[in-house]
């Protein structure tokens, strides 16, 4: 008897590893979540939708699509909404890639990328980020072959922190053939303060450019699972075909719309996180750490072989260690950031 076996493509693929929880939620600095409760207006609108959970949600995400189309000044048919931008990326890659294909991606970057790529049967071609954590866009362009179906860009890069600049993205757009998707993942775009940073939506006149956005980070709605792609209409339609129907609940849709209507309140929270981020980076550099540019809501400690040991020493703070490479630490509430800086100081002084 032969038991059912998954497709061969799955054999070497790890299960996605989520950030470790902490006993005190405020100490969880391992998943780049916002440390605040949902905005009151957003919560009320979401809760109101709970009355209707006997009904399927609006499968077309009509109201949220309209809101996003207005927000980005694009036609609604250029939007595809899914249960987080990771789900949208999975759908995008499975619509365009298969066995024998290649996808060029930066590495170290978001852990979900190689998984999303390899699930399709395509091969991920990892182009190392520089010692300063920036994308090697020339190297990525050089890695494109006739088999390449997509190139992934993460700006700011998770977990290392730096942005891709507008000039760099312009060069990459010019280097990527029009038949190859250029995916610009902007999960942390709201936290970006570098005026030189690239903006994916500037390139939406290109038929191959896809921009990914999420409500999980700056909007503080990680558990509700809403993300989306902005793309050329046929690309967005392909993504909508692959995404399972009714994925995004009306609770999530209502919260996302309310959050889009509360951009001022969201902006204040983001500004508070950015101020803390910049203070943490300054504090770390003052202690002698070599911290790359931090443009998300997290900082990167390039600890190399000591990454895992540092993460253990940081407890009860939960931080994200990448063995042999470094540690990513989410910006939390001010008192928790102080605790983190005390940890890094102890680590360096050995006391
Ligand atoms: C958090 C994150 C996302 C968004 O994930 P969701 O599925 O929307 O929660 C996408 N890309 C990167 C690089 C991220 O860090």
Tab-separated table of C-alpha atoms and ligand atoms in Angstrom:
chain	number	residue	atom	x	y	z
A	1	UNK	CA	0.000	0.000	0.000
A	2	UNK	CA	1.298	3.419	-0.908
A	3	UNK	CA	0.158	6.347	1.229
A	4	UNK	CA	-0.786	9.604	-0.497
A	5	UNK	CA	2.267	11.805	-0.978
A	6	UNK	CA	2.437	15.571	-1.552
A	7	UNK	CA	3.938	16.936	-4.789
A	8	UNK	CA	7.725	16.553	-4.896
A	9	UNK	CA	8.055	20.346	-4.762
A	10	UNK	CA	6.981	20.264	-1.102
A	11	UNK	CA	9.719	17.884	0.040
A	12	UNK	CA	12.435	20.422	0.839
A	13	UNK	CA	10.170	23.246	1.990
A	14	UNK	CA	10.147	24.212	5.673
A	15	UNK	CA	6.942	25.112	7.520
A	16	UNK	CA	6.731	28.891	8.045
A	17	UNK	CA	8.154	29.729	11.460
A	18	UNK	CA	6.194	32.424	13.315
A	19	UNK	CA	7.727	34.747	15.905
A	20	UNK	CA	7.734	33.253	19.399
A	21	UNK	CA	5.056	34.544	21.773
A	22	UNK	CA	6.067	36.112	25.091
A	23	UNK	CA	4.444	35.658	28.517
A	24	UNK	CA	3.668	39.400	28.494
A	25	UNK	CA	2.347	40.400	25.025
A	26	UNK	CA	4.184	43.737	25.281
A	27	UNK	CA	7.467	41.780	25.355
A	28	UNK	CA	6.800	40.132	21.996
A	29	UNK	CA	9.238	41.840	19.645
A	30	UNK	CA	9.431	38.943	17.197
A	31	UNK	CA	6.674	39.526	14.596
A	32	UNK	CA	6.819	43.241	13.747
A	33	UNK	CA	3.331	43.871	15.079
A	34	UNK	CA	2.130	47.285	16.266
A	35	UNK	CA	2.179	47.391	20.100
A	36	UNK	CA	-1.109	49.309	20.398
A	37	UNK	CA	-4.741	48.253	20.861
A	38	UNK	CA	-6.901	48.709	17.739
A	39	UNK	CA	-8.119	52.287	17.190
A	40	UNK	CA	-11.536	52.581	18.940
A	41	UNK	CA	-13.473	53.497	15.777
A	42	UNK	CA	-11.899	50.625	13.863
A	43	UNK	CA	-12.785	48.141	16.582
A	44	UNK	CA	-16.432	49.286	16.725
A	45	UNK	CA	-16.896	48.879	12.991
A	46	UNK	CA	-15.356	45.410	13.067
A	47	UNK	CA	-17.429	44.307	16.042
A	48	UNK	CA	-20.647	45.475	14.360
A	49	UNK	CA	-19.997	42.999	11.544
A	50	UNK	CA	-19.945	40.087	13.974
A	51	UNK	CA	-23.761	40.224	13.967
A	52	UNK	CA	-23.777	38.885	10.413
A	53	UNK	CA	-21.414	35.947	10.695
A	54	UNK	CA	-24.178	33.515	9.710
A	55	UNK	CA	-23.773	34.982	6.187
A	56	UNK	CA	-20.789	34.612	3.881
A	57	UNK	CA	-18.795	37.800	3.506
A	58	UNK	CA	-18.813	39.948	0.373
A	59	UNK	CA	-16.665	37.727	-1.853
A	60	UNK	CA	-15.754	40.640	-4.107
A	61	UNK	CA	-14.599	42.815	-1.173
A	62	UNK	CA	-16.548	45.505	-3.016
A	63	UNK	CA	-16.525	48.303	-0.461
A	64	UNK	CA	-12.883	47.764	0.504
A	65	UNK	CA	-11.862	47.604	-3.154
A	66	UNK	CA	-13.658	50.905	-3.772
A	67	UNK	CA	-11.964	52.457	-0.748
A	68	UNK	CA	-8.528	51.260	-1.870
A	69	UNK	CA	-9.128	52.357	-5.454
A	70	UNK	CA	-9.881	55.838	-4.118
A	71	UNK	CA	-6.906	55.796	-1.775
A	72	UNK	CA	-4.460	54.803	-4.520
A	73	UNK	CA	-6.268	56.549	-7.393
A	74	UNK	CA	-6.370	53.384	-9.507
A	75	UNK	CA	-9.207	51.501	-11.196
A	76	UNK	CA	-10.825	48.880	-8.936
A	77	UNK	CA	-9.939	46.115	-11.407
A	78	UNK	CA	-6.262	46.724	-10.602
A	79	UNK	CA	-6.718	45.523	-7.011
A	80	UNK	CA	-6.680	41.979	-5.608
A	81	UNK	CA	-7.422	41.557	-1.891
A	82	UNK	CA	-6.540	38.460	0.126
A	83	UNK	CA	-6.053	37.177	3.663
A	84	UNK	CA	-2.811	39.091	4.161
A	85	UNK	CA	-0.287	40.089	1.529
A	86	UNK	CA	1.471	36.753	2.032
A	87	UNK	CA	-1.647	34.971	0.745
A	88	UNK	CA	-1.756	37.408	-2.169
A	89	UNK	CA	1.901	36.635	-2.962
A	90	UNK	CA	1.235	32.869	-2.835
A	91	UNK	CA	-1.677	33.354	-5.258
A	92	UNK	CA	0.355	35.591	-7.551
A	93	UNK	CA	3.261	33.161	-7.774
A	94	UNK	CA	1.034	30.127	-8.251
A	95	UNK	CA	-0.736	31.980	-11.079
A	96	UNK	CA	2.521	32.748	-12.898
A	97	UNK	CA	5.133	30.156	-11.903
A	98	UNK	CA	5.572	26.412	-12.081
A	99	UNK	CA	8.195	23.681	-12.316
A	100	UNK	CA	11.184	24.724	-14.394
A	101	UNK	CA	10.664	28.418	-13.695
A	102	UNK	CA	12.853	30.658	-11.574
A	103	UNK	CA	12.098	33.544	-9.216
A	104	UNK	CA	14.870	35.951	-8.249
A	105	UNK	CA	14.719	37.142	-4.648
A	106	UNK	CA	16.938	39.009	-2.172
A	107	UNK	CA	18.354	37.007	0.729
A	108	UNK	CA	18.280	37.348	3.704
A	109	UNK	CA	14.797	38.704	3.251
A	110	UNK	CA	11.257	37.706	4.222
A	111	UNK	CA	11.108	34.056	5.252
A	112	UNK	CA	7.864	33.478	3.347
A	113	UNK	CA	9.466	34.218	-0.050
A	114	UNK	CA	11.340	30.954	-0.678
A	115	UNK	CA	8.374	28.978	0.647
A	116	UNK	CA	5.898	30.790	-1.611
A	117	UNK	CA	8.207	30.323	-4.607
A	118	UNK	CA	9.078	26.673	-4.073
A	119	UNK	CA	5.457	25.629	-3.410
A	120	UNK	CA	4.758	26.428	-7.056
A	121	UNK	CA	7.527	24.058	-8.159
A	122	UNK	CA	9.676	26.984	-9.316
A	123	UNK	CA	13.211	27.497	-8.015
A	124	UNK	CA	14.108	30.488	-5.855
A	125	UNK	CA	17.317	32.192	-6.957
A	126	UNK	CA	18.645	33.921	-3.854
A	127	UNK	CA	20.821	36.988	-4.372
A	128	UNK	CA	22.613	37.917	-1.133
A	129	UNK	CA	21.926	41.352	0.353
A	130	UNK	CA	25.023	43.464	1.028
A	131	UNK	CA	26.801	43.649	4.383
A	132	UNK	CA	24.787	46.833	5.003
A	133	UNK	CA	21.522	44.903	4.496
A	134	UNK	CA	20.663	46.551	1.164
A	135	UNK	CA	19.452	44.726	-1.940
A	136	UNK	CA	22.083	43.933	-4.579
A	137	UNK	CA	19.844	45.056	-7.425
A	138	UNK	CA	22.599	44.791	-10.047
A	139	UNK	CA	23.185	41.227	-8.883
A	140	UNK	CA	19.459	40.533	-9.035
A	141	UNK	CA	19.209	41.921	-12.556
A	142	UNK	CA	22.205	39.781	-13.561
A	143	UNK	CA	20.475	36.684	-12.118
A	144	UNK	CA	17.561	36.970	-14.574
A	145	UNK	CA	17.525	34.156	-17.155
A	146	UNK	CA	15.010	33.078	-19.806
A	147	UNK	CA	13.439	30.906	-17.068
A	148	UNK	CA	12.785	33.844	-14.713
A	149	UNK	CA	9.083	34.527	-14.171
A	150	UNK	CA	9.313	37.011	-11.296
A	151	UNK	CA	11.712	39.219	-9.345
A	152	UNK	CA	10.878	40.023	-5.715
A	153	UNK	CA	11.874	43.270	-4.013
A	154	UNK	CA	11.261	43.967	-0.312
A	155	UNK	CA	11.420	47.633	0.688
A	156	UNK	CA	12.150	48.243	3.492
A	157	UNK	CA	13.778	44.816	3.645
A	158	UNK	CA	12.566	42.465	6.345
A	159	UNK	CA	14.624	41.627	8.418
A	160	UNK	CA	17.620	43.879	7.655
A	161	UNK	CA	15.796	47.236	7.458
A	162	UNK	CA	17.075	49.388	4.558
A	163	UNK	CA	14.929	50.691	1.703
A	164	UNK	CA	15.497	50.308	-2.015
A	165	UNK	CA	15.988	53.828	-3.387
A	166	UNK	CA	13.917	55.380	-6.168
A	167	UNK	CA	16.976	55.442	-8.459
A	168	UNK	CA	17.737	51.789	-7.768
A	169	UNK	CA	14.164	50.715	-8.457
A	170	UNK	CA	14.142	52.732	-11.695
A	171	UNK	CA	17.251	50.842	-12.858
A	172	UNK	CA	15.694	47.514	-11.927
A	173	UNK	CA	12.439	48.313	-13.738
A	174	UNK	CA	14.547	49.051	-16.823
A	175	UNK	CA	16.498	45.786	-16.441
A	176	UNK	CA	13.550	43.407	-15.897
A	177	UNK	CA	11.997	42.178	-19.158
A	178	UNK	CA	8.344	43.223	-19.551
A	179	UNK	CA	7.266	39.554	-19.509
A	180	UNK	CA	8.730	39.075	-16.007
A	181	UNK	CA	6.776	40.158	-12.919
A	182	UNK	CA	8.494	42.737	-10.727
A	183	UNK	CA	6.929	42.405	-7.273
A	184	UNK	CA	7.534	45.281	-4.852
A	185	UNK	CA	6.585	44.243	-1.309
A	186	UNK	CA	5.880	47.401	0.712
A	187	UNK	CA	4.626	45.833	3.946
A	188	UNK	CA	6.358	48.554	6.008
A	189	UNK	CA	5.992	51.531	3.661
A	190	UNK	CA	4.115	53.650	6.233
A	191	UNK	CA	7.210	53.712	8.494
A	192	UNK	CA	9.579	54.948	5.768
A	193	UNK	CA	11.102	58.390	6.338
A	194	UNK	CA	14.055	58.265	3.894
A	195	UNK	CA	13.224	60.804	1.138
A	196	UNK	CA	15.316	58.772	-1.339
A	197	UNK	CA	13.120	55.691	-0.899
A	198	UNK	CA	11.430	54.058	-3.890
A	199	UNK	CA	7.642	54.045	-4.229
A	200	UNK	CA	6.199	51.009	-6.004
A	201	UNK	CA	2.967	52.710	-7.107
A	202	UNK	CA	5.058	55.161	-9.194
A	203	UNK	CA	5.660	52.227	-11.580
A	204	UNK	CA	2.108	50.947	-11.933
A	205	UNK	CA	1.997	52.116	-15.550
A	206	UNK	CA	4.206	49.080	-16.250
A	207	UNK	CA	2.245	45.938	-17.048
A	208	UNK	CA	4.665	43.728	-15.107
A	209	UNK	CA	4.889	45.689	-11.832
A	210	UNK	CA	2.957	44.438	-8.788
A	211	UNK	CA	2.888	46.297	-5.459
A	212	UNK	CA	1.990	44.415	-2.261
A	213	UNK	CA	0.536	46.216	0.754
A	214	UNK	CA	-0.862	44.980	4.068
A	215	UNK	CA	-3.081	46.025	6.964
A	216	UNK	CA	-1.010	43.833	9.312
A	217	UNK	CA	1.747	46.279	10.220
A	218	UNK	CA	1.117	50.047	10.437
A	219	UNK	CA	-2.665	49.576	10.495
A	220	UNK	CA	-2.295	47.216	13.461
A	221	UNK	CA	-4.718	44.595	12.143
A	222	UNK	CA	-2.393	41.578	11.850
A	223	UNK	CA	-4.879	39.040	13.214
A	224	UNK	CA	-7.664	40.087	10.852
A	225	UNK	CA	-5.640	39.055	7.770
A	226	UNK	CA	-6.044	41.665	5.038
A	227	UNK	CA	-3.494	42.493	2.345
A	228	UNK	CA	-3.664	43.383	-1.316
A	229	UNK	CA	-1.907	43.719	-4.623
A	230	UNK	CA	-1.952	46.707	-6.957
A	231	UNK	CA	-1.234	45.489	-10.471
A	232	UNK	CA	-2.103	45.638	-14.142
A	233	UNK	CA	-5.748	44.514	-14.427
A	234	UNK	CA	-5.059	41.079	-16.020
A	235	UNK	CA	-2.477	40.303	-13.340
A	236	UNK	CA	-4.899	41.324	-10.572
A	237	UNK	CA	-7.565	39.153	-12.172
A	238	UNK	CA	-5.231	36.139	-12.213
A	239	UNK	CA	-4.568	36.655	-8.500
A	240	UNK	CA	-8.305	36.873	-7.751
A	241	UNK	CA	-8.852	33.605	-9.648
A	242	UNK	CA	-6.347	31.747	-7.483
A	243	UNK	CA	-7.383	33.194	-4.114
A	244	UNK	CA	-9.999	31.048	-2.356
A	245	UNK	CA	-13.439	32.674	-2.331
A	246	UNK	CA	-14.749	34.332	0.869
A	247	UNK	CA	-11.284	34.439	2.450
A	248	UNK	CA	-11.499	37.977	3.800
A	249	UNK	CA	-14.263	38.234	6.394
A	250	UNK	CA	-16.651	41.178	6.562
A	251	UNK	CA	-15.179	41.840	10.014
A	252	UNK	CA	-11.767	42.277	8.410
A	253	UNK	CA	-13.123	44.263	5.460
A	254	UNK	CA	-14.966	46.673	7.791
A	255	UNK	CA	-11.893	47.142	9.975
A	256	UNK	CA	-9.694	47.830	6.952
A	257	UNK	CA	-12.120	50.408	5.571
A	258	UNK	CA	-12.403	52.105	8.969
A	259	UNK	CA	-8.612	52.163	9.256
A	260	UNK	CA	-8.317	53.792	5.815
A	261	UNK	CA	-10.740	56.427	7.076
A	262	UNK	CA	-8.560	56.948	10.183
A	263	UNK	CA	-5.270	57.708	8.467
A	264	UNK	CA	-4.579	60.703	10.720
A	265	UNK	CA	-4.884	58.606	13.875
A	266	UNK	CA	-2.863	55.831	12.248
A	267	UNK	CA	-0.236	58.371	11.202
A	268	UNK	CA	0.182	59.585	14.794
A	269	UNK	CA	0.849	56.046	15.963
A	270	UNK	CA	3.257	55.413	13.124
A	271	UNK	CA	5.085	58.660	13.972
A	272	UNK	CA	5.433	57.491	17.582
A	273	UNK	CA	6.897	54.162	16.422
A	274	UNK	CA	9.254	55.935	14.008
A	275	UNK	CA	10.496	58.260	16.771
A	276	UNK	CA	11.135	55.252	19.007
A	277	UNK	CA	12.838	53.405	16.144
A	278	UNK	CA	15.201	56.271	15.463
A	279	UNK	CA	15.951	56.584	19.199
A	280	UNK	CA	16.651	52.842	19.472
A	281	UNK	CA	18.975	52.954	16.446
A	282	UNK	CA	20.800	55.970	17.918
A	283	UNK	CA	21.029	54.178	21.272
A	284	UNK	CA	22.437	51.029	19.684
A	285	UNK	CA	24.988	52.948	17.624
A	286	UNK	CA	25.954	54.815	20.788
A	287	UNK	CA	26.672	51.429	22.389
A	288	UNK	CA	28.905	50.559	19.424
A	289	UNK	CA	26.533	48.349	17.434
A	290	UNK	CA	26.790	48.295	13.655
A	291	UNK	CA	23.084	48.698	12.836
A	292	UNK	CA	21.978	49.015	9.209
A	293	UNK	CA	19.502	51.672	8.095
A	294	UNK	CA	16.182	50.894	9.842
A	295	UNK	CA	13.158	52.047	7.830
A	296	UNK	CA	10.531	49.582	9.086
A	297	UNK	CA	9.246	49.128	12.642
A	298	UNK	CA	12.202	46.903	13.534
A	299	UNK	CA	15.994	46.923	13.872
A	300	UNK	CA	18.578	44.367	12.760
A	301	UNK	CA	21.526	43.272	14.858
A	302	UNK	CA	24.085	41.538	12.608
A	303	UNK	CA	25.223	39.145	15.348
A	304	UNK	CA	26.332	36.333	13.035
A	305	UNK	CA	27.200	33.180	14.990
A	306	UNK	CA	25.974	34.746	18.258
A	307	UNK	CA	22.394	35.364	17.070
A	308	UNK	CA	20.748	32.450	18.862
A	309	UNK	CA	22.693	33.040	22.074
A	310	UNK	CA	21.662	36.715	22.082
A	311	UNK	CA	17.985	35.813	21.624
A	312	UNK	CA	18.195	33.517	24.656
A	313	UNK	CA	19.896	36.257	26.696
A	314	UNK	CA	17.204	38.770	25.700
A	315	UNK	CA	14.444	36.838	27.465
A	316	UNK	CA	11.839	37.623	28.696
A	317	UNK	CA	11.858	39.766	25.554
A	318	UNK	CA	10.968	37.613	22.553
A	319	UNK	CA	13.138	38.606	19.573
A	320	UNK	CA	13.609	36.902	16.211
A	321	UNK	CA	16.936	35.115	15.716
A	322	UNK	CA	18.142	33.934	12.311
A	323	UNK	CA	20.831	31.403	13.217
A	324	UNK	CA	24.277	32.399	11.976
A	325	UNK	CA	23.048	35.732	10.639
A	326	UNK	CA	21.453	38.113	13.080
A	327	UNK	CA	18.517	39.122	15.226
A	328	UNK	CA	15.496	41.202	14.254
A	329	UNK	CA	13.827	43.187	17.009
A	330	UNK	CA	10.464	44.915	16.637
A	331	UNK	CA	10.034	48.427	18.026
A	332	UNK	CA	7.655	48.141	20.980
A	333	UNK	CA	6.325	50.450	23.678
A	334	UNK	CA	8.918	52.921	25.052
A	335	UNK	CA	9.503	51.046	28.317
A	336	UNK	CA	10.038	47.783	26.434
A	337	UNK	CA	12.491	49.472	24.061
A	338	UNK	CA	14.398	50.696	27.131
A	339	UNK	CA	14.513	47.127	28.380
A	340	UNK	CA	15.873	46.054	24.989
A	341	UNK	CA	18.583	48.719	25.060
A	342	UNK	CA	19.546	47.595	28.568
A	343	UNK	CA	19.873	44.052	27.183
A	344	UNK	CA	22.113	45.131	24.306
A	345	UNK	CA	24.251	47.212	26.677
A	346	UNK	CA	24.701	44.217	29.004
A	347	UNK	CA	25.590	42.036	26.037
A	348	UNK	CA	28.335	44.383	24.876
A	349	UNK	CA	29.806	45.137	28.267
A	350	UNK	CA	29.463	41.526	29.406
A	351	UNK	CA	28.020	42.553	32.745
B	1	LIG	C1	4.552	41.174	7.559
B	1	LIG	C2	4.968	41.118	6.143
B	1	LIG	C3	4.027	40.961	5.130
B	1	LIG	C4	2.556	40.966	5.389
B	1	LIG	O1	2.051	39.824	5.869
B	1	LIG	P1	0.475	39.650	5.958
B	1	LIG	O2	0.250	38.340	5.295
B	1	LIG	O3	-0.178	40.766	5.211
B	1	LIG	O4	0.169	39.670	7.406
B	1	LIG	C5	4.456	40.942	3.826
B	1	LIG	N1	5.741	41.091	3.523
B	1	LIG	C6	6.668	41.274	4.461
B	1	LIG	C7	8.081	41.478	4.057
B	1	LIG	C8	6.319	41.279	5.801
B	1	LIG	O5	7.256	41.434	6.731
